[in-house]
Amino acid sequence: MDYTLKESPTLETQMLEVNLGPQHPSTHGVFQMNVTLDGETITRLKPVMGYLHRNHEKLAENMTYLGSMPFTDRLDYICSMTNNFAYALAVEKLANLEVPERAQYIRVIMAELTRLVNHILLVGFLLNDLGAFFTPVLYAFREREKILDLFEAISGSRMMCNYFRFGGVKVDVTSDFIPRVRQIINNFPKFLDELETLLSENEILMARCQNVGILPEELAINAGITGPMLRASGVPYDIRKVDGYSIYNRFKFRVPIGETGDVYDRYYIRILEMRESLKILDQAIKELPDGEFISKAGALGARSPRNFKAPKGDAYGRIEAPKGELGFYLVSDGTIKPYRYHVRSPSFINLTVLEDMCLGQKVADAIIILGSIDIVLGEVDR
Amino acid sequence: MIFGLGVLKGMMVTLKNFVLSYFTKERLTTVQYPEERIPEKERFRNFPFLIYDEKPEDLRCVSCDICAKECPPKCITIVRDSDEQGKPLKRPKVFDIDFSICMNCGICEEVCPFDAIFMDHEFELAEYGRFEDLNYHKDDLLKSNEYFAKIRPQDAARIDAKLREKAKLKETEIRGHNT
């Protein structure tokens, strides 16, 4: 028997306004979406941000340059090492500081390990949003914990590393650093293979993700989207390649791009990027030279941050953070504090296309589209 | 490809993980926390403590106020001690660290020129009160050099050697003056 209506109903229907969040577990923090629904279809979506605003920029303007380094850890609290990296680059550009070779390599290794941590966590939580409740997340956590243990052994803290200093890093790596990184490089591909067997060909995942939340190439470029989201839409733009900051131009790696720019592409591009990160790690650990871990001037600055003055001028340091282009814009007036301090956070800018991707989709899809953007509210609200 | 094969393959992975988690150490990562503990890493940092050499009275801190100035969230309060005539002494009268504000960044340890403040490994510090209970005073913060050598043997050895060198240099200087 056919239960569907033969004719479309002539009933007057009303739009329904729903608040998703800020206390909703799928919003990855305190993020609110005001959604207008026509049945189950989204006709309007308004993001509401600012619940986690902590005045980061103004705090930094009233603090020494090094003083805001631990605060940058708390921007994107999953990848504190890359936040440190971008800030250190900006200040080094401003103050014309040299970074020793060994420190450069340590920095790159840390940044790539952070990329692994971030992407593996994103894949886990995206599956959580899809309804695969906590099995993929816990598999991801198990691997992530090994990297975080390494971070703890080197920097002293699992997540709030505060490891980079201007002109180098805080302390030299421990003696068992190289074998431990090697172990991660050897074991991680096995885990990735297992994860891909679990997920990549799963029919439910494909049905839920493919052709959902498509971000067209043109819109992605116009809206200033960066990182894996942009590359999933088919634009081969990676700041590691374009800018070649630090020593990234020495390593051989490829930039994976997607075809359609849907949620599935955004998921899969992260898997591919992790494999490329492992290649960079492999090359970096082979070439890791001996020497100083911090330059003389840098060590002096770390010892007495109150005497560290940057010359007048401005500088913009940017890196390819796991989420996109993370930039720090600093203006100095020659004193010990920055005159202006601005963060260009990838999560915030990537979030601006949320409405465009969600229009015409179902409510349940809005959750996974948000999950695939990969936001951390600490960075969005700052 | 047959529809549903991907799901079945995925389920095999979960089954493998479930079964193997009983046998292999690699997949059995849970630690039964209060009974079982992961060995602490030497560089692990939590909250700062003040160090003294022999007696708790002669602590290394000379109340120079550098850590209090450099501390990013400003959680350290130092008041310098003075004798009866009001002459300032090289020791703190008040040394408070508000653990509810401290963010474990370790900058105080890095900037201290006298190696008097270090990051501790103690982390079970729950209290009932929000304000006064977490505001640690000088007496709560004091810990011996032996304790420091126990939790961070490498750092302690390095710093002790440095301090001995300094003391020797000072001694020769004084002797040079006398002769």
PDB file of C-alpha atoms in Angstrom, chain A residues 124-250:
ATOM      1  CA  GLY A 124      36.956  10.611  15.449  1.00  0.00           C
ATOM      2  CA  PHE A 125      34.602  13.406  16.371  1.00  0.00           C
ATOM      3  CA  LEU A 126      33.130  13.646  12.897  1.00  0.00           C
ATOM      4  CA  LEU A 127      32.117  10.013  13.245  1.00  0.00           C
ATOM      5  CA  ASN A 128      30.694  10.845  16.648  1.00  0.00           C
ATOM      6  CA  ASP A 129      28.511  13.461  15.008  1.00  0.00           C
ATOM      7  CA  LEU A 130      27.441  10.906  12.428  1.00  0.00           C
ATOM      8  CA  GLY A 131      26.229   8.626  15.175  1.00  0.00           C
ATOM      9  CA  ALA A 132      29.059   6.106  15.437  1.00  0.00           C
ATOM     10  CA  PHE A 133      29.052   6.739  19.108  1.00  0.00           C
ATOM     11  CA  PHE A 134      32.590   6.801  20.545  1.00  0.00           C
ATOM     12  CA  THR A 135      34.133   3.743  18.938  1.00  0.00           C
ATOM     13  CA  PRO A 136      36.166   5.662  16.311  1.00  0.00           C
ATOM     14  CA  VAL A 137      36.870   8.437  18.824  1.00  0.00           C
ATOM     15  CA  LEU A 138      38.394   6.041  21.295  1.00  0.00           C
ATOM     16  CA  TYR A 139      40.506   4.376  18.613  1.00  0.00           C
ATOM     17  CA  ALA A 140      41.690   7.865  17.689  1.00  0.00           C
ATOM     18  CA  PHE A 141      42.330   8.766  21.317  1.00  0.00           C
ATOM     19  CA  ARG A 142      44.456   5.697  21.785  1.00  0.00           C
ATOM     20  CA  GLU A 143      46.832   6.814  19.039  1.00  0.00           C
ATOM     21  CA  ARG A 144      46.694  10.450  20.019  1.00  0.00           C
ATOM     22  CA  GLU A 145      47.725   9.594  23.547  1.00  0.00           C
ATOM     23  CA  LYS A 146      51.059   8.259  22.315  1.00  0.00           C
ATOM     24  CA  ILE A 147      51.865  11.578  20.684  1.00  0.00           C
ATOM     25  CA  LEU A 148      50.663  13.546  23.686  1.00  0.00           C
ATOM     26  CA  ASP A 149      52.877  11.439  25.926  1.00  0.00           C
ATOM     27  CA  LEU A 150      55.797  12.454  23.760  1.00  0.00           C
ATOM     28  CA  PHE A 151      54.786  16.104  24.055  1.00  0.00           C
ATOM     29  CA  GLU A 152      54.601  15.749  27.812  1.00  0.00           C
ATOM     30  CA  ALA A 153      58.037  14.176  28.034  1.00  0.00           C
ATOM     31  CA  ILE A 154      59.541  17.011  26.018  1.00  0.00           C
ATOM     32  CA  SER A 155      57.654  20.165  26.881  1.00  0.00           C
ATOM     33  CA  GLY A 156      56.209  19.257  30.274  1.00  0.00           C
ATOM     34  CA  SER A 157      52.556  19.392  29.379  1.00  0.00           C
ATOM     35  CA  ARG A 158      50.292  17.267  27.255  1.00  0.00           C
ATOM     36  CA  MET A 159      48.196  19.948  25.659  1.00  0.00           C
ATOM     37  CA  MET A 160      49.327  23.366  26.870  1.00  0.00           C
ATOM     38  CA  CYS A 161      52.865  22.836  25.660  1.00  0.00           C
ATOM     39  CA  ASN A 162      54.244  26.406  25.739  1.00  0.00           C
ATOM     40  CA  TYR A 163      57.308  24.950  24.064  1.00  0.00           C
ATOM     41  CA  PHE A 164      58.423  27.482  21.445  1.00  0.00           C
ATOM     42  CA  ARG A 165      60.543  30.485  22.257  1.00  0.00           C
ATOM     43  CA  PHE A 166      61.586  33.343  20.036  1.00  0.00           C
ATOM     44  CA  GLY A 167      64.685  32.101  18.280  1.00  0.00           C
ATOM     45  CA  GLY A 168      64.295  28.428  19.108  1.00  0.00           C
ATOM     46  CA  VAL A 169      62.534  26.145  21.519  1.00  0.00           C
ATOM     47  CA  LYS A 170      62.368  26.065  25.303  1.00  0.00           C
ATOM     48  CA  VAL A 171      64.489  23.010  26.042  1.00  0.00           C
ATOM     49  CA  ASP A 172      66.278  20.455  23.963  1.00  0.00           C
ATOM     50  CA  VAL A 173      64.485  17.225  23.178  1.00  0.00           C
ATOM     51  CA  THR A 174      65.053  14.228  25.419  1.00  0.00           C
ATOM     52  CA  SER A 175      67.534  11.523  24.483  1.00  0.00           C
ATOM     53  CA  ASP A 176      64.810   9.021  23.595  1.00  0.00           C
ATOM     54  CA  PHE A 177      63.116  11.479  21.252  1.00  0.00           C
ATOM     55  CA  ILE A 178      64.293  10.018  17.937  1.00  0.00           C
ATOM     56  CA  PRO A 179      63.352   6.387  18.676  1.00  0.00           C
ATOM     57  CA  ARG A 180      59.980   7.471  19.989  1.00  0.00           C
ATOM     58  CA  VAL A 181      59.184   9.528  16.902  1.00  0.00           C
ATOM     59  CA  ARG A 182      60.337   6.642  14.757  1.00  0.00           C
ATOM     60  CA  GLN A 183      57.993   4.356  16.622  1.00  0.00           C
ATOM     61  CA  ILE A 184      55.129   6.727  15.892  1.00  0.00           C
ATOM     62  CA  ILE A 185      56.127   6.911  12.223  1.00  0.00           C
ATOM     63  CA  ASN A 186      56.204   3.120  12.020  1.00  0.00           C
ATOM     64  CA  ASN A 187      52.983   2.421  13.892  1.00  0.00           C
ATOM     65  CA  PHE A 188      50.794   5.222  12.670  1.00  0.00           C
ATOM     66  CA  PRO A 189      50.283   3.958   9.079  1.00  0.00           C
ATOM     67  CA  LYS A 190      49.062   0.635  10.463  1.00  0.00           C
ATOM     68  CA  PHE A 191      46.519   2.463  12.534  1.00  0.00           C
ATOM     69  CA  LEU A 192      45.497   4.602   9.563  1.00  0.00           C
ATOM     70  CA  ASP A 193      44.976   1.487   7.457  1.00  0.00           C
ATOM     71  CA  GLU A 194      42.816   0.016  10.160  1.00  0.00           C
ATOM     72  CA  LEU A 195      40.828   3.217  10.470  1.00  0.00           C
ATOM     73  CA  GLU A 196      40.304   3.320   6.737  1.00  0.00           C
ATOM     74  CA  THR A 197      39.053  -0.256   6.698  1.00  0.00           C
ATOM     75  CA  LEU A 198      36.668   0.731   9.423  1.00  0.00           C
ATOM     76  CA  LEU A 199      35.427   3.914   7.784  1.00  0.00           C
ATOM     77  CA  SER A 200      36.382   4.806   4.242  1.00  0.00           C
ATOM     78  CA  GLU A 201      34.319   2.173   2.460  1.00  0.00           C
ATOM     79  CA  ASN A 202      31.555   2.056   4.986  1.00  0.00           C
ATOM     80  CA  GLU A 203      28.258   2.392   3.082  1.00  0.00           C
ATOM     81  CA  ILE A 204      26.536   4.255   5.910  1.00  0.00           C
ATOM     82  CA  LEU A 205      29.317   6.805   6.091  1.00  0.00           C
ATOM     83  CA  MET A 206      29.296   7.234   2.329  1.00  0.00           C
ATOM     84  CA  ALA A 207      25.525   7.655   2.201  1.00  0.00           C
ATOM     85  CA  ARG A 208      25.605  10.242   4.939  1.00  0.00           C
ATOM     86  CA  CYS A 209      28.625  12.194   3.723  1.00  0.00           C
ATOM     87  CA  GLN A 210      28.795  12.112  -0.033  1.00  0.00           C
ATOM     88  CA  ASN A 211      27.206  15.104  -1.773  1.00  0.00           C
ATOM     89  CA  VAL A 212      26.370  16.691   1.554  1.00  0.00           C
ATOM     90  CA  GLY A 213      27.481  20.196   2.385  1.00  0.00           C
ATOM     91  CA  ILE A 214      29.185  20.913  -0.898  1.00  0.00           C
ATOM     92  CA  LEU A 215      31.478  23.922  -0.851  1.00  0.00           C
ATOM     93  CA  PRO A 216      32.070  25.151  -4.417  1.00  0.00           C
ATOM     94  CA  GLU A 217      35.594  26.109  -5.359  1.00  0.00           C
ATOM     95  CA  GLU A 218      34.667  29.663  -6.215  1.00  0.00           C
ATOM     96  CA  LEU A 219      32.902  30.317  -2.936  1.00  0.00           C
ATOM     97  CA  ALA A 220      35.753  28.770  -0.995  1.00  0.00           C
ATOM     98  CA  ILE A 221      38.236  31.139  -2.584  1.00  0.00           C
ATOM     99  CA  ASN A 222      35.988  34.177  -2.237  1.00  0.00           C
ATOM    100  CA  ALA A 223      35.266  33.521   1.403  1.00  0.00           C
ATOM    101  CA  GLY A 224      38.940  33.158   2.255  1.00  0.00           C
ATOM    102  CA  ILE A 225      38.688  29.549   3.316  1.00  0.00           C
ATOM    103  CA  THR A 226      42.038  27.896   3.945  1.00  0.00           C
ATOM    104  CA  GLY A 227      43.417  24.579   4.994  1.00  0.00           C
ATOM    105  CA  PRO A 228      41.945  21.142   4.359  1.00  0.00           C
ATOM    106  CA  MET A 229      38.542  22.683   3.626  1.00  0.00           C
ATOM    107  CA  LEU A 230      39.878  24.655   0.690  1.00  0.00           C
ATOM    108  CA  ARG A 231      41.879  21.719  -0.593  1.00  0.00           C
ATOM    109  CA  ALA A 232      38.848  19.440  -0.359  1.00  0.00           C
ATOM    110  CA  SER A 233      37.126  21.838  -2.760  1.00  0.00           C
ATOM    111  CA  GLY A 234      39.905  21.272  -5.255  1.00  0.00           C
ATOM    112  CA  VAL A 235      42.264  24.208  -4.751  1.00  0.00           C
ATOM    113  CA  PRO A 236      45.876  23.112  -4.288  1.00  0.00           C
ATOM    114  CA  TYR A 237      46.835  25.831  -1.817  1.00  0.00           C
ATOM    115  CA  ASP A 238      49.092  24.925   1.053  1.00  0.00           C
ATOM    116  CA  ILE A 239      51.114  27.589   2.854  1.00  0.00           C
ATOM    117  CA  ARG A 240      53.865  25.065   3.508  1.00  0.00           C
ATOM    118  CA  LYS A 241      54.348  25.004  -0.263  1.00  0.00           C
ATOM    119  CA  VAL A 242      53.368  28.571  -1.125  1.00  0.00           C
ATOM    120  CA  ASP A 243      55.281  30.344   1.601  1.00  0.00           C
ATOM    121  CA  GLY A 244      57.905  27.743   2.450  1.00  0.00           C
ATOM    122  CA  TYR A 245      58.196  29.185   5.955  1.00  0.00           C
ATOM    123  CA  SER A 246      60.703  27.697   8.379  1.00  0.00           C
ATOM    124  CA  ILE A 247      62.370  24.876   6.437  1.00  0.00           C
ATOM    125  CA  TYR A 248      59.383  23.335   4.703  1.00  0.00           C
ATOM    126  CA  ASN A 249      60.857  23.828   1.246  1.00  0.00           C
ATOM    127  CA  ARG A 250      63.434  21.147   2.048  1.00  0.00           C
TER     128      ARG A 250
END
